[in-house]
Short mmCIF file of C-alpha atoms in Angstrom, two decimals:
data_model
loop_
_atom_site.label_atom_id
_atom_site.label_comp_id
_atom_site.label_asym_id
_atom_site.label_seq_id
_atom_site.Cartn_x
_atom_site.Cartn_y
_atom_site.Cartn_z
CA MET A 1 34.37 -22.06 204.02
CA SER A 2 35.97 -21.13 207.35
CA LEU A 3 38.92 -22.82 209.01
CA THR A 4 38.81 -22.32 212.76
CA LEU A 5 42.22 -22.45 214.41
CA ASN A 6 42.49 -22.51 218.17
CA GLY A 7 45.41 -22.45 220.57
CA SER A 8 48.87 -20.98 220.43
CA ASP A 9 50.40 -23.36 217.92
CA LEU A 10 51.86 -21.06 215.26
CA ALA A 11 52.01 -24.04 212.90
CA LEU A 12 48.26 -23.54 212.51
CA VAL A 13 48.92 -20.02 211.22
CA GLN A 14 51.26 -21.53 208.61
CA GLN A 15 48.56 -24.01 207.63
CA SER A 16 45.98 -21.25 207.22
CA VAL A 17 48.28 -19.17 205.02
CA ASP A 18 49.16 -22.27 202.96
CA ARG A 19 45.49 -22.90 202.28
CA ALA A 20 44.81 -19.28 201.34
CA ILE A 21 47.74 -19.14 198.94
CA ALA A 22 46.56 -22.37 197.32
CA VAL A 23 43.26 -20.71 196.27
CA ARG A 24 44.66 -17.28 195.45
CA GLN A 25 44.54 -17.67 191.68
CA GLU A 26 41.08 -19.23 191.79
CA CYS A 27 39.85 -16.28 193.86
CA SER A 28 41.35 -13.65 191.56
CA ARG A 29 39.71 -15.24 188.50
CA LEU A 30 36.20 -15.27 189.93
CA PRO A 31 33.82 -13.56 187.50
CA VAL A 32 32.21 -10.38 188.76
CA PHE A 33 28.74 -11.92 188.76
CA VAL A 34 29.96 -14.74 191.03
CA ARG A 35 31.35 -12.24 193.56
CA GLN A 36 28.14 -10.20 193.41
CA ARG A 37 26.01 -13.28 193.88
CA ALA A 38 28.06 -14.47 196.87
CA LEU A 39 27.73 -11.11 198.62
CA ARG A 40 23.99 -10.96 198.02
CA PHE A 41 23.70 -14.56 199.22
CA ALA A 42 25.51 -13.73 202.46
CA ALA A 43 23.39 -10.60 202.99
CA ALA A 44 20.23 -12.69 202.61
CA SER A 45 21.63 -15.33 204.98
CA VAL A 46 22.32 -12.72 207.67
CA ARG A 47 18.88 -11.16 207.16
CA ALA A 48 17.20 -14.56 207.58
CA ARG A 49 18.97 -14.98 210.96
CA ASP A 50 19.03 -11.34 212.00
CA GLU A 51 17.73 -11.84 215.54
CA GLU A 52 20.14 -14.73 216.13
CA PHE A 53 23.01 -12.47 215.07
CA ALA A 54 21.75 -9.64 217.28
CA ILE A 55 21.47 -11.88 220.34
CA ALA A 56 25.01 -13.16 219.71
CA ILE A 57 26.35 -9.58 219.54
CA ALA A 58 24.57 -8.58 222.76
CA THR A 59 25.62 -11.78 224.51
CA HIS A 60 29.29 -11.85 223.58
CA GLY A 61 29.99 -8.20 222.72
CA ILE A 62 29.35 -4.88 224.43
CA LYS A 63 26.14 -3.59 222.81
CA THR A 64 22.58 -3.56 224.05
CA ILE A 65 20.13 -5.65 222.07
CA ARG A 66 18.76 -2.59 220.26
CA GLU A 67 22.27 -1.46 219.33
CA ALA A 68 23.06 -5.02 218.25
CA ARG A 69 20.08 -5.09 215.90
CA SER A 70 21.34 -1.87 214.35
CA GLU A 71 24.76 -3.45 213.79
CA VAL A 72 23.17 -6.45 212.08
CA GLY A 73 21.27 -4.11 209.77
CA ARG A 74 24.49 -2.27 208.94
CA CYS A 75 26.25 -5.54 208.20
CA ILE A 76 23.54 -6.41 205.67
CA GLN A 77 23.96 -2.96 204.09
CA THR A 78 27.73 -3.42 203.95
CA LEU A 79 27.40 -6.70 202.07
CA GLU A 80 24.82 -5.26 199.68
CA LEU A 81 26.96 -2.17 199.03
CA ALA A 82 29.89 -4.44 198.25
CA SER A 83 27.80 -6.39 195.75
CA GLY A 84 27.13 -3.16 193.88
CA GLU A 85 30.82 -2.22 194.01
CA CYS A 86 31.99 -5.41 192.29
CA GLY A 87 31.22 -4.13 188.81
CA LEU A 88 32.95 -0.79 189.41
CA GLN A 89 36.46 -2.13 190.06
CA GLY A 90 37.46 -1.80 186.41
CA GLY A 91 39.94 0.49 184.71
CA GLU A 92 40.27 2.66 181.62
CA ALA A 93 42.07 3.03 178.34
CA PHE A 94 45.46 4.71 178.47
CA GLN A 95 46.65 7.22 175.86
CA PHE A 96 50.23 6.30 175.01
CA ASP A 97 50.60 9.03 172.37
CA GLN A 98 51.06 11.60 175.12
CA SER A 99 54.72 10.95 174.39
CA PRO A 100 56.45 10.58 170.98
CA GLN A 101 57.72 7.16 172.06
CA GLY A 102 54.14 5.98 172.58
CA VAL A 103 52.74 6.83 169.14
CA GLY A 104 51.11 3.80 167.58
CA ARG A 105 50.76 1.94 170.88
CA THR A 106 47.51 1.27 172.68
CA GLY A 107 46.53 -0.27 175.97
CA TRP A 108 44.63 -0.06 179.19
CA TRP A 109 44.97 -0.45 182.93
CA SER A 110 42.81 -2.42 185.32
CA ARG A 111 42.88 -3.06 189.05
CA ARG A 112 44.38 -6.36 190.18
CA SER A 113 44.27 -7.99 193.61
CA LEU A 114 47.49 -7.64 195.58
CA GLY A 115 46.90 -11.08 197.08
CA LEU A 116 46.21 -12.50 200.52
CA VAL A 117 44.58 -10.16 203.06
CA VAL A 118 44.97 -10.56 206.83
CA ALA A 119 42.36 -8.71 208.88
CA ILE A 120 42.57 -8.13 212.64
CA THR A 121 39.32 -6.97 214.24
CA PRO A 122 38.21 -5.64 217.68
CA TYR A 123 35.40 -6.64 220.03
CA ASN A 124 33.28 -3.51 219.91
CA ASP A 125 31.76 -4.08 216.43
CA PRO A 126 32.29 -7.82 216.10
CA LEU A 127 30.08 -8.34 213.05
CA ASN A 128 30.05 -5.22 210.89
CA LEU A 129 33.77 -4.51 211.22
CA VAL A 130 34.46 -8.08 210.09
CA ALA A 131 32.12 -7.46 207.15
CA HIS A 132 34.13 -4.33 206.31
CA LYS A 133 37.21 -6.54 205.90
CA VAL A 134 35.60 -9.53 204.18
CA ALA A 135 33.39 -7.65 201.71
CA PRO A 136 36.13 -5.64 199.92
CA ALA A 137 38.30 -8.77 199.80
CA ILE A 138 35.52 -10.54 197.91
CA VAL A 139 35.01 -7.50 195.67
CA THR A 140 38.68 -7.69 194.67
CA GLY A 141 38.96 -11.48 194.47
CA SER A 142 41.38 -11.69 197.40
CA PRO A 143 41.54 -14.58 199.88
CA ILE A 144 41.25 -13.33 203.45
CA ILE A 145 42.19 -14.60 206.91
CA ILE A 146 40.29 -12.98 209.79
CA LYS A 147 41.88 -12.82 213.24
CA PRO A 148 38.94 -11.68 215.43
CA HIS A 149 39.27 -10.42 218.98
CA PRO A 150 39.39 -13.35 221.43
CA ARG A 151 36.24 -12.06 223.16
CA THR A 152 34.05 -12.20 220.05
CA PRO A 153 35.16 -14.88 217.57
CA GLN A 154 31.58 -16.21 217.39
CA LEU A 155 30.42 -13.39 215.13
CA ALA A 156 33.29 -13.84 212.68
CA ARG A 157 32.47 -17.54 212.47
CA MET A 158 28.78 -16.81 211.92
CA LEU A 159 29.53 -14.33 209.13
CA ALA A 160 31.87 -16.79 207.39
CA GLU A 161 29.14 -19.40 207.68
CA ALA A 162 26.71 -17.00 205.97
CA PHE A 163 28.82 -17.27 202.80
CA ARG A 164 28.71 -21.08 202.77
CA GLY A 165 26.88 -22.23 199.67
CA GLY A 166 27.27 -18.84 197.98
CA GLY A 167 29.70 -20.05 195.32
CA LEU A 168 33.06 -18.87 196.69
CA PRO A 169 36.10 -21.18 196.73
CA ASP A 170 36.75 -23.16 199.89
CA ASP A 171 39.29 -21.37 202.08
CA MET A 172 38.69 -17.96 200.48
CA ILE A 173 37.49 -16.90 203.94
CA GLN A 174 39.24 -18.36 206.97
CA ILE A 175 39.00 -17.58 210.66
CA VAL A 176 42.03 -17.86 212.95
CA GLU A 177 41.06 -17.80 216.62
CA GLY A 178 43.89 -17.40 219.06
CA THR A 179 46.39 -15.11 220.65
CA SER A 180 47.90 -11.77 219.75
CA GLY A 181 51.03 -13.76 218.95
CA GLN A 182 49.16 -15.47 216.14
CA ALA A 183 48.03 -12.08 214.82
CA ILE A 184 51.65 -10.95 214.72
CA ALA A 185 52.70 -14.19 213.00
CA LEU A 186 50.05 -13.65 210.33
CA ALA A 187 51.18 -10.06 209.77
CA GLU A 188 54.81 -11.19 209.50
CA ASP A 189 54.25 -13.92 206.91
CA LYS A 190 55.94 -12.88 203.66
CA ARG A 191 53.12 -14.34 201.57
CA VAL A 192 50.58 -11.90 203.04
CA ALA A 193 50.05 -8.86 200.80
CA VAL A 194 47.65 -6.66 202.80
CA VAL A 195 47.11 -6.23 206.55
CA SER A 196 43.91 -4.49 207.66
CA PHE A 197 43.81 -3.65 211.38
CA THR A 198 41.18 -2.00 213.56
CA GLY A 199 42.07 -1.45 217.20
CA GLY A 200 44.22 0.53 219.62
CA ARG A 201 47.41 2.39 218.88
CA VAL A 202 49.70 0.10 220.89
CA GLY A 203 48.45 -3.01 219.13
CA GLY A 204 48.48 -1.19 215.81
CA GLN A 205 52.13 -0.24 216.22
CA ALA A 206 53.09 -3.87 216.91
CA VAL A 207 51.15 -5.05 213.86
CA ALA A 208 52.67 -2.32 211.65
CA ILE A 209 56.17 -3.36 212.65
CA ALA A 210 55.39 -7.01 211.94
CA ALA A 211 53.81 -6.13 208.60
CA ALA A 212 56.76 -4.07 207.32
CA GLY A 213 56.72 -3.88 203.53
CA LYS A 214 53.07 -4.86 203.16
CA ARG A 215 50.06 -2.71 202.26
CA LEU A 216 48.52 -1.43 205.50
CA ILE A 217 44.97 -0.28 206.27
CA MET A 218 44.82 0.84 209.90
CA GLU A 219 42.10 2.42 212.02
CA LEU A 220 43.60 3.42 215.37
CA GLY A 221 41.10 5.78 217.00
CA GLY A 222 41.86 8.97 218.91
CA VAL A 223 40.03 11.56 221.01
CA CYS A 224 36.97 12.84 219.15
CA SER A 225 35.84 16.40 219.88
CA SER A 226 32.69 18.40 219.17
CA MET A 227 32.55 22.19 219.03
CA VAL A 228 29.23 23.91 219.80
CA ALA A 229 29.29 27.45 218.43
CA SER A 230 27.45 30.47 219.79
CA ASP A 231 24.78 30.29 217.08
CA ALA A 232 24.02 26.59 217.68
CA ASP A 233 20.72 25.33 219.05
CA PRO A 234 21.67 23.87 222.50
CA GLU A 235 18.71 21.49 222.56
CA ARG A 236 19.48 20.02 219.15
CA ALA A 237 23.18 19.78 219.94
CA ALA A 238 22.53 18.10 223.29
CA GLU A 239 20.27 15.48 221.75
CA ALA A 240 22.99 14.49 219.28
CA LEU A 241 25.81 14.66 221.83
CA VAL A 242 24.05 12.42 224.35
CA LYS A 243 24.03 9.71 221.69
CA GLY A 244 27.64 10.43 220.84
CA ILE A 245 28.69 10.04 224.47
CA THR A 246 26.75 6.87 225.25
CA ALA A 247 26.53 4.76 222.07
CA ALA A 248 27.94 1.30 222.85
CA ALA A 249 28.57 2.68 226.37
CA GLY A 250 31.25 4.90 224.84
CA GLN A 251 33.26 1.92 223.63
CA ASN A 252 33.87 2.96 220.05
CA CYS A 253 36.48 4.89 218.13
CA VAL A 254 34.21 7.86 217.31
CA HIS A 255 32.84 8.32 220.84
CA THR A 256 32.31 12.02 221.67
CA GLN A 257 34.83 12.62 224.45
CA VAL A 258 35.51 16.37 224.44
CA ILE A 259 32.88 19.10 224.00
CA GLU A 260 33.94 22.69 223.42
CA ALA A 261 30.98 25.00 224.11
CA ALA A 262 30.77 28.72 223.38
CA ALA A 263 30.18 30.83 226.49
CA GLU A 264 26.84 32.04 225.08
CA VAL A 265 25.35 28.52 225.01
CA TYR A 266 27.45 26.76 227.66
CA GLN A 267 24.99 26.64 230.57
CA LYS A 268 21.96 25.76 228.45
CA LEU A 269 23.97 22.99 226.81
CA VAL A 270 25.16 21.65 230.18
CA ASP A 271 21.59 21.61 231.53
CA ARG A 272 20.24 19.73 228.52
CA LEU A 273 23.16 17.30 228.41
CA CYS A 274 22.79 16.40 232.07
CA SER A 275 19.04 16.00 231.68
CA GLY A 276 19.49 13.76 228.65
CA LEU A 277 22.23 11.63 230.20
CA ALA A 278 20.32 11.20 233.47
CA SER A 279 17.21 10.03 231.60
CA LEU A 280 18.96 7.01 230.08
CA THR A 281 18.33 3.55 231.48
CA MET A 282 21.34 1.45 232.41
CA GLY A 283 20.66 -2.26 232.32
CA PRO A 284 21.58 -5.73 231.05
CA LYS A 285 22.41 -5.85 227.36
CA LEU A 286 19.60 -8.25 226.46
CA GLU A 287 16.85 -6.17 228.09
CA GLU A 288 14.80 -4.18 225.58
CA SER A 289 14.57 -1.19 227.94
CA SER A 290 18.34 -0.78 228.32
CA ASP A 291 19.79 2.37 226.76
CA VAL A 292 23.32 1.92 228.13
CA GLY A 293 24.92 -1.43 228.83
CA PRO A 294 28.00 -2.42 230.84
CA LEU A 295 31.60 -1.96 229.81
CA VAL A 296 33.45 -4.95 228.43
CA ASP A 297 34.39 -6.14 231.92
CA GLU A 298 34.62 -4.89 235.48
CA ALA A 299 38.37 -4.35 235.26
CA HIS A 300 37.87 -1.87 232.42
CA ALA A 301 35.05 -0.17 234.34
CA CYS A 302 37.41 0.22 237.31
CA ARG A 303 39.97 1.82 235.02
CA VAL A 304 37.39 4.34 233.76
CA GLU A 305 36.29 5.03 237.34
CA GLN A 306 39.91 5.75 238.29
CA LEU A 307 40.18 8.24 235.41
CA ILE A 308 37.07 10.03 236.66
CA GLN A 309 38.45 10.17 240.21
CA SER A 310 41.80 11.39 238.92
CA ALA A 311 40.07 14.19 237.01
CA ILE A 312 38.20 15.20 240.18
CA GLN A 313 41.44 15.25 242.18
CA GLY A 314 42.90 17.51 239.53
CA GLY A 315 40.08 20.04 239.93
CA GLY A 316 37.40 18.57 237.65
CA ARG A 317 33.72 18.87 238.59
CA VAL A 318 31.32 16.02 237.86
CA LEU A 319 28.17 17.61 236.46
CA CYS A 320 26.27 14.32 236.21
CA GLY A 321 27.00 10.62 236.58
CA GLY A 322 30.51 9.71 237.65
CA THR A 323 29.76 6.50 239.54
CA ARG A 324 30.45 2.83 238.87
CA GLU A 325 28.17 -0.13 239.60
CA GLY A 326 30.06 -3.33 238.81
CA ALA A 327 30.87 -3.18 235.10
CA PHE A 328 28.51 -0.21 234.57
CA ILE A 329 29.62 3.42 234.45
CA ARG A 330 26.78 5.89 234.77
CA PRO A 331 26.92 8.33 231.82
CA THR A 332 29.24 11.09 232.97
CA LEU A 333 29.90 14.73 232.12
CA ILE A 334 32.84 16.54 233.75
CA ALA A 335 33.84 20.21 233.66
CA ASP A 336 37.12 21.94 234.54
CA VAL A 337 39.35 18.98 233.67
CA PRO A 338 43.02 20.02 233.49
CA THR A 339 44.35 20.25 229.94
CA THR A 340 47.13 17.80 230.79
CA HIS A 341 44.77 15.08 232.02
CA SER A 342 44.41 11.76 230.17
CA LEU A 343 40.72 12.41 229.51
CA VAL A 344 41.74 15.25 227.23
CA ARG A 345 44.34 13.31 225.22
CA ASP A 346 43.63 9.56 225.40
CA GLU A 347 40.59 7.49 224.47
CA VAL A 348 38.57 6.66 227.57
CA PHE A 349 36.45 3.92 225.92
CA GLY A 350 33.54 4.54 228.26
CA PRO A 351 30.42 6.78 228.52
CA VAL A 352 32.39 9.76 229.78
CA ALA A 353 32.82 13.22 228.25
CA ILE A 354 34.37 16.47 229.38
CA ILE A 355 32.97 19.91 228.56
CA ARG A 356 34.93 23.15 228.33
CA LYS A 357 33.77 26.74 227.85
CA TYR A 358 35.42 28.92 225.23
CA ASP A 359 35.24 32.63 224.46
CA THR A 360 36.51 32.62 220.86
CA PRO A 361 36.45 29.96 218.12
CA SER A 362 40.25 30.16 217.95
CA GLU A 363 40.48 29.04 221.56
CA ALA A 364 38.29 25.98 220.93
CA ILE A 365 40.01 25.03 217.67
CA ASP A 366 43.46 25.30 219.22
CA ARG A 367 42.44 23.02 222.08
CA ILE A 368 40.91 20.46 219.74
CA ARG A 369 44.04 20.47 217.59
CA SER A 370 46.21 19.85 220.64
CA ALA A 371 44.62 16.41 221.12
CA GLY A 372 46.18 15.28 217.84
CA PRO A 373 44.74 13.51 214.79
CA THR A 374 41.40 11.77 215.09
CA ILE A 375 38.85 9.96 212.95
CA ASN A 376 35.83 12.25 213.33
CA ALA A 377 35.40 15.77 214.68
CA SER A 378 32.18 17.75 214.67
CA VAL A 379 30.96 21.33 214.80
CA PHE A 380 27.49 22.67 215.53
CA THR A 381 26.91 25.92 213.68
CA GLN A 382 25.08 27.51 210.74
CA ARG A 383 28.09 29.66 209.81
CA LEU A 384 29.75 28.52 206.61
CA ASP A 385 32.94 30.42 207.40
CA LEU A 386 33.30 28.56 210.70
CA ILE A 387 32.57 25.20 209.06
CA LEU A 388 35.28 25.82 206.47
CA ARG A 389 37.75 27.02 209.07
CA PHE A 390 37.05 23.94 211.21
CA ARG A 391 37.62 21.75 208.15
CA ASP A 392 40.90 23.44 207.33
CA GLU A 393 42.38 23.49 210.83
CA ILE A 394 41.24 20.21 212.41
CA ASP A 395 43.19 17.06 211.53
CA ALA A 396 40.32 14.58 211.22
CA GLY A 397 39.31 12.06 208.60
CA THR A 398 35.72 13.32 208.66
CA ILE A 399 34.25 16.68 209.67
CA VAL A 400 30.66 16.23 210.82
CA VAL A 401 28.43 19.30 210.84
CA ASN A 402 25.48 19.60 213.25
CA ASP A 403 25.79 16.07 214.60
CA SER A 404 27.99 14.25 217.08
CA THR A 405 31.28 12.60 216.19
CA ASP A 406 29.53 9.22 216.41
CA PHE A 407 28.30 9.25 212.82
CA ARG A 408 29.09 6.81 210.04
CA ILE A 409 27.38 5.21 207.08
CA ASP A 410 29.03 2.19 205.57
CA ALA A 411 29.65 3.64 202.12
CA MET A 412 31.70 6.63 203.31
CA PRO A 413 35.51 6.73 203.49
CA PHE A 414 36.27 6.13 207.15
CA GLY A 415 39.51 6.50 209.06
CA GLY A 416 41.98 8.94 210.54
CA ASN A 417 45.34 10.47 209.74
CA GLY A 418 48.77 10.08 211.32
CA GLN A 419 48.59 8.22 214.62
CA SER A 420 44.84 7.94 214.14
CA GLY A 421 45.09 5.67 211.12
CA LEU A 422 46.36 4.86 207.66
CA GLY A 423 44.13 4.53 204.62
CA ARG A 424 40.35 4.36 204.66
CA GLU A 425 37.64 1.81 205.20
CA GLY A 426 34.35 1.90 203.32
CA ILE A 427 33.93 -0.69 200.57
CA ARG A 428 35.27 1.26 197.59
CA TYR A 429 38.23 2.69 199.47
CA ALA A 430 39.26 -0.56 201.13
CA ALA A 431 38.92 -2.37 197.80
CA GLU A 432 41.25 0.16 196.17
CA ALA A 433 43.78 -0.41 198.95
CA MET A 434 43.64 -4.17 198.34
CA THR A 435 44.44 -3.74 194.64
CA GLU A 436 46.99 -2.09 192.37
CA PRO A 437 46.61 -0.84 188.79
CA GLN A 438 48.14 -3.15 186.18
CA LEU A 439 48.90 -1.67 182.77
CA VAL A 440 48.81 -3.54 179.45
CA CYS A 441 50.82 -1.91 176.64
CA LEU A 442 50.23 -3.19 173.09
CA ARG A 443 52.69 -2.54 170.29
CA PRO A 444 51.34 -3.52 166.84
#
């Protein structure tokens, strides 16, 4: 089922594409029940080995064992959701007599696979984000080549293995392990129809250039902000925001990085945030008691530490945390960070957030908008007028109400706009992006 390609030899990329193209027609003709059965088979295979998958995520990735178990559960849900979606990728009859030239004609349209999908995935969700590429490809009958992050290829291999024996053609799912150069070569190949990328903006730009003329699905992150209004419950908001700041040690694209707090609730919110962050246990990823694990490596932790120190030098005040211990960053909240600082405008990818006081909602909304497009933004309030205003004025793929920005279920459309992304993930939406309507026109 999976072809593992190592090294920098770009001839191996050619071989992988050759094999995928050879099974393209067989994949596109798979009956719906075969696709459904394969997805259910893989879901059951992952469930039967759930702890093995979780240990692999915690060992090779960046999540604690409890977070890893949650990711395994989400992967199973993703595969099961995709099984249910298979039968919904149909079409509808088309009325040709809307025009005089069409009178007497009949026909219909249906969705047809665009062809070979190349998927490039990051290290922070090494199982479920791979599932979000593979599952819609199977729904649409599209062969797929996965280029996982070099840190976490094990999980992509394990997921491909979970499909073995499920009835899919050999080489429908392939894994290419290697360099960023191989990812670019895959994106450049003229026989590739769709490129699905999740990662940073610099890498995404390189992939987009290489994939010119192909269908793109891109999730590129951004700075996620939460606004806590004057009528919000500070305790409830703090509980959600602590999770938003520290999930996966802040190493995810919907990490809560900026908090805008109304003056009326600011101090109570700060007190509860600092209490919540300080109560978390930092520890090794495989220890059951660990709430917050290390960053991906010590070099990245040093980079985050330097950002914290830079913010302090610019006038910022560390309200809690702010220290590094090897690859660990203690969960950190900073006030009075200059508006021009990187922590306001660029993803930190660590358990660090800044908090700012505002006097009017306009002030907070304007500051959030200045950070540019993002995937998720959130607002804590009971005021419908403020919720609707936030929706209208904030350029985010999802507006979350009364929860942190770190919220997602696997069925929802997920992604950002502009520099934050292109298209949406979520099984139905990714499947639509991997297909195109084909019309049949019958003339008696």
